[in-house]
GROMACS .gro file of C-alpha atoms in nm:
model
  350
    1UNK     CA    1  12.908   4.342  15.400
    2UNK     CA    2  12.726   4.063  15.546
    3UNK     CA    3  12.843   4.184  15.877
    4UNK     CA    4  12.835   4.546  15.882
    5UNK     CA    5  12.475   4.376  15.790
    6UNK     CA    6  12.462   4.208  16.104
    7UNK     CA    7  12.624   4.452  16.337
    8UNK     CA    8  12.386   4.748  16.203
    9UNK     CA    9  12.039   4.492  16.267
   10UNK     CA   10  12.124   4.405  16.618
   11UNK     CA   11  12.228   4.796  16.683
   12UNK     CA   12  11.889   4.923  16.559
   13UNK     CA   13  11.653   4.576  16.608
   14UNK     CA   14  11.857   4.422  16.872
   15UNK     CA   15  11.946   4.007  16.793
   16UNK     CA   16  11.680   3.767  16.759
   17UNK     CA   17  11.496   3.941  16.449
   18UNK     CA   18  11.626   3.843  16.133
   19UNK     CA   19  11.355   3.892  15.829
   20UNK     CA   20  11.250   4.301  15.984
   21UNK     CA   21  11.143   4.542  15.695
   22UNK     CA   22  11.433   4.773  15.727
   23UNK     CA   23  11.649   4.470  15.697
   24UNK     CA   24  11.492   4.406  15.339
   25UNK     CA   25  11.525   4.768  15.244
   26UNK     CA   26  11.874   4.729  15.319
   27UNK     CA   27  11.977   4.484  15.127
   28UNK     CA   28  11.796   4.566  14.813
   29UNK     CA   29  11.944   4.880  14.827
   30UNK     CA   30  12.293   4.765  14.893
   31UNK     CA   31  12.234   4.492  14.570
   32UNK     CA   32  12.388   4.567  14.271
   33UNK     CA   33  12.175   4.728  13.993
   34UNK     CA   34  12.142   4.437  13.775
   35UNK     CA   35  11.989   4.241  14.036
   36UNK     CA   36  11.762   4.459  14.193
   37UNK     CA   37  11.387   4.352  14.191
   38UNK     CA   38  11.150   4.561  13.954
   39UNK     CA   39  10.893   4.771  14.160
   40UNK     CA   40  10.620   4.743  13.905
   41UNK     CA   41  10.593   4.616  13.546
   42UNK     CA   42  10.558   4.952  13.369
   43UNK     CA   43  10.959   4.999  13.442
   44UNK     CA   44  11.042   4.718  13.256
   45UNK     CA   45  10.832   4.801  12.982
   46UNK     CA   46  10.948   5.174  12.984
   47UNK     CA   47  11.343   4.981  12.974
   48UNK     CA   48  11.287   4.787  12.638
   49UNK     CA   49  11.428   4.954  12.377
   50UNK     CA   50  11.186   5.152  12.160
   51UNK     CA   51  11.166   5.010  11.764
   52UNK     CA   52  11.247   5.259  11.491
   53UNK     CA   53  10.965   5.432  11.287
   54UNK     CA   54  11.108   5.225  10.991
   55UNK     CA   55  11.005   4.883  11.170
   56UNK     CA   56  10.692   5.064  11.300
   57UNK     CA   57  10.606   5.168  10.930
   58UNK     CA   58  10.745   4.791  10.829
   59UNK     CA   59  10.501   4.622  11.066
   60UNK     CA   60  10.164   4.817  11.033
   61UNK     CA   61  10.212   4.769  10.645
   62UNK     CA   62  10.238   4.422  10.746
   63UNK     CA   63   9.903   4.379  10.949
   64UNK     CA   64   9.686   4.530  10.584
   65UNK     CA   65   9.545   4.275  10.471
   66UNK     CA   66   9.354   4.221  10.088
   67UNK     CA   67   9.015   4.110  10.112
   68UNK     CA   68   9.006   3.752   9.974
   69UNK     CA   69   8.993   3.728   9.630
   70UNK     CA   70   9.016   4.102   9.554
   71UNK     CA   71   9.417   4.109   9.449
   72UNK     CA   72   9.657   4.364   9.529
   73UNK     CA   73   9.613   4.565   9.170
   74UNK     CA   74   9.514   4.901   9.289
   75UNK     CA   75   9.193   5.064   9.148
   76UNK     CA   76   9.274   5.388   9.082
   77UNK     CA   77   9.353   5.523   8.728
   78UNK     CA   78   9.705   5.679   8.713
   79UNK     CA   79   9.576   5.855   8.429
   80UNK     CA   80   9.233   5.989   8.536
   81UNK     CA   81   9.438   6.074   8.850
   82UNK     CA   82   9.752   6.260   8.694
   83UNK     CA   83   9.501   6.447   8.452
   84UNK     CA   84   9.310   6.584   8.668
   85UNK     CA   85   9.643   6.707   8.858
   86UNK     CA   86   9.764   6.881   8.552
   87UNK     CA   87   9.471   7.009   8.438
   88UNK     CA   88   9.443   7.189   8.790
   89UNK     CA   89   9.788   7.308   8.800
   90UNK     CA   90   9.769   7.555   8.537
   91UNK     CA   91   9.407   7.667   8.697
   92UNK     CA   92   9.621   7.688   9.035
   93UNK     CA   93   9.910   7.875   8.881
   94UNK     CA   94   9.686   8.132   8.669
   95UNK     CA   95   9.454   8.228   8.994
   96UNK     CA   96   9.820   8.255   9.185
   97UNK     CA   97   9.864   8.509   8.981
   98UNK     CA   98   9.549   8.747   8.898
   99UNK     CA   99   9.562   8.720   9.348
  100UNK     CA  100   9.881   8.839   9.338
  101UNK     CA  101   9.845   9.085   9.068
  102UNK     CA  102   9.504   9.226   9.225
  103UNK     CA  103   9.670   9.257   9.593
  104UNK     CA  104   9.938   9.402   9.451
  105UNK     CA  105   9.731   9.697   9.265
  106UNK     CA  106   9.526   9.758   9.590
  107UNK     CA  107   9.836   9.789   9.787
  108UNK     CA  108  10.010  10.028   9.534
  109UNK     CA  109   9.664  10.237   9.542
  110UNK     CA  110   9.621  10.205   9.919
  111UNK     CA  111   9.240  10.066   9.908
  112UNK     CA  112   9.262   9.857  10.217
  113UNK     CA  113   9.400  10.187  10.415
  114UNK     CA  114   9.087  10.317  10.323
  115UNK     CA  115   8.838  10.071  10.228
  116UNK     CA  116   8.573  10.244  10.469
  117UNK     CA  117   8.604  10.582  10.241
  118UNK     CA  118   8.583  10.403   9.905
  119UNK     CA  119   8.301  10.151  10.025
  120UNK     CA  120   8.051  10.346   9.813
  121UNK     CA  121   8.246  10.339   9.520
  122UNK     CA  122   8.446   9.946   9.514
  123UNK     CA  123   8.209   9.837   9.169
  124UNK     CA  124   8.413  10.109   8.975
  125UNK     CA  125   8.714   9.957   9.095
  126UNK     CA  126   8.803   9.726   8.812
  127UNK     CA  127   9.075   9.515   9.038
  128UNK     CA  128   8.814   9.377   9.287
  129UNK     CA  129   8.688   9.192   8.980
  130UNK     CA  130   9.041   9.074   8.928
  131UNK     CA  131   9.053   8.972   9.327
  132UNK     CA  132   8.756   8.733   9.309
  133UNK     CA  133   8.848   8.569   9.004
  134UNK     CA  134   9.192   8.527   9.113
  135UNK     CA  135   9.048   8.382   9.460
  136UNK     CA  136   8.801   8.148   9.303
  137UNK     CA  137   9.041   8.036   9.016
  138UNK     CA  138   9.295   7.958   9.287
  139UNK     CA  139   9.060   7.803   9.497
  140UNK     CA  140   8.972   7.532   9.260
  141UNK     CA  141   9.297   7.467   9.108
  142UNK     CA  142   9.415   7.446   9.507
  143UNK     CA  143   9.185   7.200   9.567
  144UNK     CA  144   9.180   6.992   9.279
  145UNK     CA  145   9.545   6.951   9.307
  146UNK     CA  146   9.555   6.855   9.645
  147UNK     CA  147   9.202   6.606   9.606
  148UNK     CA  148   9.433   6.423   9.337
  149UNK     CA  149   9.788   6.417   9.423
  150UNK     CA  150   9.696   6.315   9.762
  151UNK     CA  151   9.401   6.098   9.698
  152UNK     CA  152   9.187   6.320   9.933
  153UNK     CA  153   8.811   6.270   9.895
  154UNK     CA  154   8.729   6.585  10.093
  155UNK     CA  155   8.901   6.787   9.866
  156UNK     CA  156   8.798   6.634   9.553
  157UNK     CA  157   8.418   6.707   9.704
  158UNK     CA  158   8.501   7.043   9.704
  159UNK     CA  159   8.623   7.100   9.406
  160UNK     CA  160   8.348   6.923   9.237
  161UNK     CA  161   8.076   7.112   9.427
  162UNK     CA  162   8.217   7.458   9.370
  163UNK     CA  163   8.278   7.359   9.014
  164UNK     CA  164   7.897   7.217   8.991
  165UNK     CA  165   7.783   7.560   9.199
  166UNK     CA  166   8.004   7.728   8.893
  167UNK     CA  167   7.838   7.610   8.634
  168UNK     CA  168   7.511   7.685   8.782
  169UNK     CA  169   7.578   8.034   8.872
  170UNK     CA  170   7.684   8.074   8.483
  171UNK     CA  171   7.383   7.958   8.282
  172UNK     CA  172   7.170   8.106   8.547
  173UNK     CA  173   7.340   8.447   8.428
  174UNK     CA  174   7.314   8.361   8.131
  175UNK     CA  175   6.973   8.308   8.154
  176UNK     CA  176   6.879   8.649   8.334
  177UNK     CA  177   7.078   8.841   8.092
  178UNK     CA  178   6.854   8.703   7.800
  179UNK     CA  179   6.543   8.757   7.983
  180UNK     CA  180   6.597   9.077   8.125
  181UNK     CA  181   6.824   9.189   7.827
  182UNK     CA  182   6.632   9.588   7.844
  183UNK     CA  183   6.654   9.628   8.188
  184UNK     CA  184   7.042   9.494   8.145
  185UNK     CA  185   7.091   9.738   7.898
  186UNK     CA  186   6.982   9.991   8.100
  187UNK     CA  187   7.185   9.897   8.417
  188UNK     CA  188   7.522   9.872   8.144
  189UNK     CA  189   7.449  10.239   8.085
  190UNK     CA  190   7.421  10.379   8.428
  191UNK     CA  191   7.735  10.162   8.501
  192UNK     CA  192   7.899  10.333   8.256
  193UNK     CA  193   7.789  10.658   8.313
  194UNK     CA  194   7.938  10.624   8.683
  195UNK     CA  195   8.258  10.507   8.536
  196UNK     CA  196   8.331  10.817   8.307
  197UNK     CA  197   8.216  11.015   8.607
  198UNK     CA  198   8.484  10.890   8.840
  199UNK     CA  199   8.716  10.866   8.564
  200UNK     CA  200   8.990  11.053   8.761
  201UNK     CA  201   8.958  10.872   9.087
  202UNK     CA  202   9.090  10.569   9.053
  203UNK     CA  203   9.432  10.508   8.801
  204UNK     CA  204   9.318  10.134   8.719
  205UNK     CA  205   8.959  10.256   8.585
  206UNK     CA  206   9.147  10.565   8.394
  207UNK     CA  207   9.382  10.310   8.270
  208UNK     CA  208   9.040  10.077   8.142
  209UNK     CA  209   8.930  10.344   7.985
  210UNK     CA  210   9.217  10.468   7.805
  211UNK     CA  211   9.262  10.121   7.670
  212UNK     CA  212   8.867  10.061   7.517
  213UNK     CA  213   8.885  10.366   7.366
  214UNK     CA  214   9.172  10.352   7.198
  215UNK     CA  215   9.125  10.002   7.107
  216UNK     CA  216   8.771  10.039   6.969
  217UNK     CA  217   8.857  10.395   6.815
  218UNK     CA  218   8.516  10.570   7.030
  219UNK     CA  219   8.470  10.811   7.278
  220UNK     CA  220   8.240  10.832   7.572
  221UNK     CA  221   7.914  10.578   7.583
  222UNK     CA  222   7.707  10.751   7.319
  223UNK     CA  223   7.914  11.017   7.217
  224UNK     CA  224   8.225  11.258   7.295
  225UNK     CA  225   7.958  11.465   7.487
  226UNK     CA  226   7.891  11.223   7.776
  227UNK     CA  227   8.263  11.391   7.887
  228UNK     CA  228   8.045  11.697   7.964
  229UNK     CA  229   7.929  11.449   8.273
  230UNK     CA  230   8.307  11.423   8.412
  231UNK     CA  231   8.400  11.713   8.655
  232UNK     CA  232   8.719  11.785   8.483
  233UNK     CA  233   8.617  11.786   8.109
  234UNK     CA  234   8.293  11.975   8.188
  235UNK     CA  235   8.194  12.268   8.011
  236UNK     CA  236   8.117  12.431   8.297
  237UNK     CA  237   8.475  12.422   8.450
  238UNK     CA  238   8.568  12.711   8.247
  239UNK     CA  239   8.444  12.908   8.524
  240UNK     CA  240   8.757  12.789   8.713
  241UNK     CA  241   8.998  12.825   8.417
  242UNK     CA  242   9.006  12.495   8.386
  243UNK     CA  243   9.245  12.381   8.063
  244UNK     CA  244   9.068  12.107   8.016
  245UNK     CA  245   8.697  12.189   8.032
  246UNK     CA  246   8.500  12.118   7.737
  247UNK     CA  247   8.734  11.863   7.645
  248UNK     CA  248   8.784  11.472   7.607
  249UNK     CA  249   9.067  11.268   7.756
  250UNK     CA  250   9.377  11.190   7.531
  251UNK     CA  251   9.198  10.863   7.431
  252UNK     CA  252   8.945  10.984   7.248
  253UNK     CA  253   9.216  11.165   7.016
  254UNK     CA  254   9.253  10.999   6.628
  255UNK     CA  255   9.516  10.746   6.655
  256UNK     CA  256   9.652  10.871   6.982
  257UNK     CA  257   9.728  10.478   7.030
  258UNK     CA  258   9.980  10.486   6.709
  259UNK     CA  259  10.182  10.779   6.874
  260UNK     CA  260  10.532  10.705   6.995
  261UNK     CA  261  10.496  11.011   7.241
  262UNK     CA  262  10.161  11.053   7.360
  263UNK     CA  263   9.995  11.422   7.291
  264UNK     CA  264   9.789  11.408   7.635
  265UNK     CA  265   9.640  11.790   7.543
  266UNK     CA  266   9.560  11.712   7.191
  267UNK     CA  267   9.184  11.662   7.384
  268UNK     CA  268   9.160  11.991   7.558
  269UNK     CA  269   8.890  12.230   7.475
  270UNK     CA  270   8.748  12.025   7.148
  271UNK     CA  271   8.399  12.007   7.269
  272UNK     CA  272   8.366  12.405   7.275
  273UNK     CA  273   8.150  12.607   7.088
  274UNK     CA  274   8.382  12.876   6.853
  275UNK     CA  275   8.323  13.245   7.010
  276UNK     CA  276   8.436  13.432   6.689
  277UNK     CA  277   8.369  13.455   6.341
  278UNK     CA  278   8.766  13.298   6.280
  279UNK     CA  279   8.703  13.049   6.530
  280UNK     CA  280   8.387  12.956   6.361
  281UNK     CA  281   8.470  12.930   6.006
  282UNK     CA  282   8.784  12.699   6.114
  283UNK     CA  283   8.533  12.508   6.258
  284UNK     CA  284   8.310  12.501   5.953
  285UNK     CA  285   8.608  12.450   5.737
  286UNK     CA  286   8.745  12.142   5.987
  287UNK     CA  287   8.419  11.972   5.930
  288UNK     CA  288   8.350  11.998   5.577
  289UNK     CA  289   8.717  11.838   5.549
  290UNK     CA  290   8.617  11.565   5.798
  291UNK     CA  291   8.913  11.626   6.007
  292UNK     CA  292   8.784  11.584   6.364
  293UNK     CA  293   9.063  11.549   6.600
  294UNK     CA  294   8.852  11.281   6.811
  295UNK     CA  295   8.651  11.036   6.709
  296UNK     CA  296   8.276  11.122   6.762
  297UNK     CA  297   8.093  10.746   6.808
  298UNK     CA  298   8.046  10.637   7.182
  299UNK     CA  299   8.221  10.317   7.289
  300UNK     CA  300   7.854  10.121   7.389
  301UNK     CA  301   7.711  10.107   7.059
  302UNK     CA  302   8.053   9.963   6.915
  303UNK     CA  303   8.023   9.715   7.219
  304UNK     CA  304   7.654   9.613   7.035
  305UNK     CA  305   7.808   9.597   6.728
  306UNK     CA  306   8.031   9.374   6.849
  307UNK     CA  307   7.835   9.158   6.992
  308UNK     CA  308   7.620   9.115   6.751
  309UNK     CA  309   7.909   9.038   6.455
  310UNK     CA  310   8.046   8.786   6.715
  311UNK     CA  311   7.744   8.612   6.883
  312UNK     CA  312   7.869   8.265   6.754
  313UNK     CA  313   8.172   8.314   6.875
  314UNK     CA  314   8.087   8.416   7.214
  315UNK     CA  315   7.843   8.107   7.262
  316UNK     CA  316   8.093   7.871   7.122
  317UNK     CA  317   8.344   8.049   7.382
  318UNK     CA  318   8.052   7.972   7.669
  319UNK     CA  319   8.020   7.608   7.566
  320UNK     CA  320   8.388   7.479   7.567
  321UNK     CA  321   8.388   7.645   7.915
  322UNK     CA  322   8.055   7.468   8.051
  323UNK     CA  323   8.200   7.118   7.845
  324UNK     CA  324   8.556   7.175   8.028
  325UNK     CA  325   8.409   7.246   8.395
  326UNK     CA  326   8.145   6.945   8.327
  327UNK     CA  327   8.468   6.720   8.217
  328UNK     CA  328   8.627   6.866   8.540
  329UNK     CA  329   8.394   6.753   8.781
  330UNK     CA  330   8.360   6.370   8.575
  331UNK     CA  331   8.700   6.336   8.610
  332UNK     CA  332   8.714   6.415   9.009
  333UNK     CA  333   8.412   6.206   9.068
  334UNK     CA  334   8.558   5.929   8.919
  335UNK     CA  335   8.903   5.948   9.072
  336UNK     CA  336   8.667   5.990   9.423
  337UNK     CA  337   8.498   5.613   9.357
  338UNK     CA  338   8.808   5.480   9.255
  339UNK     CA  339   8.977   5.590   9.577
  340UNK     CA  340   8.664   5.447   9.785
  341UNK     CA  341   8.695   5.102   9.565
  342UNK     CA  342   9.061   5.091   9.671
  343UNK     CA  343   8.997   5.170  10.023
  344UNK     CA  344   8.664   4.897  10.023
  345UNK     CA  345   8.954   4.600   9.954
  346UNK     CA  346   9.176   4.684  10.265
  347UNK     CA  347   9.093   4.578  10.570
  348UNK     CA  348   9.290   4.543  10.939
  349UNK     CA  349   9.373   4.218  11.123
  350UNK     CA  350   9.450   4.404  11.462
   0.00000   0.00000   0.00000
């Protein structure tokens, strides 16, 4: 080699130079690998062989150091931390599924197709209700769980801020409604008037409907006659031949709700006034026996009654929540300065 060497410097450099560059570059390139000079130190770093994320993981753990004289018990309470895990699980899991349910309703009744045509008309819909309950009840479940499985202060935060602008939002309500109980009262009623009005547009509402009636035994807000509002059951649709005007819906019909097989025309025609002298005395007669086929009290001042008879119960009901959403956010605020009081004892020696 040395004299192919040779031979090939005095055929390009001619004899007398012996140290030229190509002569250099010729026999570091005709070296063998392991003894070829490194061009720069970068290559021999990039060479070493690369440690495992194990002895990565091994050695940071080994640079945390305990501040001195602070221990290595941690600070955080397993139990303050796995309560307020459970406790948010079942919050987590019950908003899953009122989200689910209430998507699943608008989907079936193709709302979002056309949410621009029912704009006017989304407070009757009884599911959006269902949708922002759902979305706030898996919101803070979401959170909490996440704020105290993973020891995350951000989330814990969040969950106690939304739960503090909760609580606010509640007795501020609560609040209004006593204050402004008449002009309430009045806003109930137009609601409600709007409601048997749209009765047949939307299933869910006719469904909610159905249901209170039968359940509280009434029919209409004040009275059977509030129907008379409702194009279908209006008196006036006997113009059109209509089989059901000056009627009530099945609902309204005496225990309609005990029937194995619903009668759903048992309602039709009730509200009109007898034409004939037969028609009349029936009528007369039907009275006198008290055998109305619908029941003749409206569903809103039940709802009063109700209200009334229960108030205790219904404050009670309004205090374990506030008492549960106040223990809610003592809980995560705690867990949150136990977290900090670990992290304030760690500290890094590189």
């Amino acid at each position: 080699m040395l004299r192919v060497m040779s031979v090939i410097r005095r055929c390009v450099l001619g004899p007398g130079r012996k140290h030229s560059l190509l002569t250099v570059i010729f026999k570091i390139a005709l070296r063998p690998e392991h003894q070829r000079p490194l061009l720069a130190p970068q290559m021999a770093n990039r060479r070493q062989p690369v440690p495992q994320r194990a002895q990565q993981r091994v050695y940071r753990q080994s640079q945390i150091r305990y501040a001195p004289g602070a221990g290595g018990e941690s600070e955080i309470s397993c139990c303050v931390k796995y309560s307020v895990f459970s406790f948010n699980v079942i919050f987590f899991l019950l908003g899953f599924g009122l989200l689910l349910f209430g998507v699943w309703a608008q989907i079936e009744k193709d709302t979002f197709v056309n949410l621009l045509s029912k704009a006017s008309k989304l407070y009757l819909d009884p599911t959006w209700p269902l949708l922002i309950v759902g979305f706030l009840t898996f919101t803070i479940g979401f959170s909490g769980c996440v704020g105290s499985l993973r020891e995350n202060t951000s989330f814990l935060t969040f969950y106690s801020t939304l739960l503090g602008l909760l609580l606010i939002a509640e007795i501020s309500a609560g609040v209004f409604a006593y204050a402004c109980r008449d002009q309430l009262d009045n806003y109930i009623r137009n609601l409600l008037n709007d409601v048997v009005v749209g009765y047949r547009d939307d299933p869910d509402l006719q469904l909610l409907i159905d249901s209170m009636q039968e359940t509280w035994m009434c029919c209409g807000i004040n009275g059977a006659d509030d129907w008379d509002r409702n194009t279908y059951f209006s008196i006036e649709a006997r113009e059109v031949a209509s089989p059901e005007a000056g009627g009530v819906p099945f609902s309204c019909c005496i225990n309609s709700s005990k029937l194995e097989f619903k009668n759903y025309f048992c309602g039709h025609g009730v509200r009109l006034k007898p034409e004939s002298h037969m028609a009349a005395h029936l009528a007369a007669q039907r009275v006198m026996a008290h055998t109305s086929p619908i029941y003749t009290e409206g569903c809103l001042p039940k709802l009063q009654l109700w209200l009334n008879n229960n108030m205790l119960l219904v404050a009670v009901s309004m205090v374990i929540i506030a008492i549960i959403q106040v223990l809610g956010i003592c809980f995560a605020q705690n867990l949150k300065s136990d977290i900090l009081a670990q992290r304030a004892k760690w500290y890094y020696t590189h």
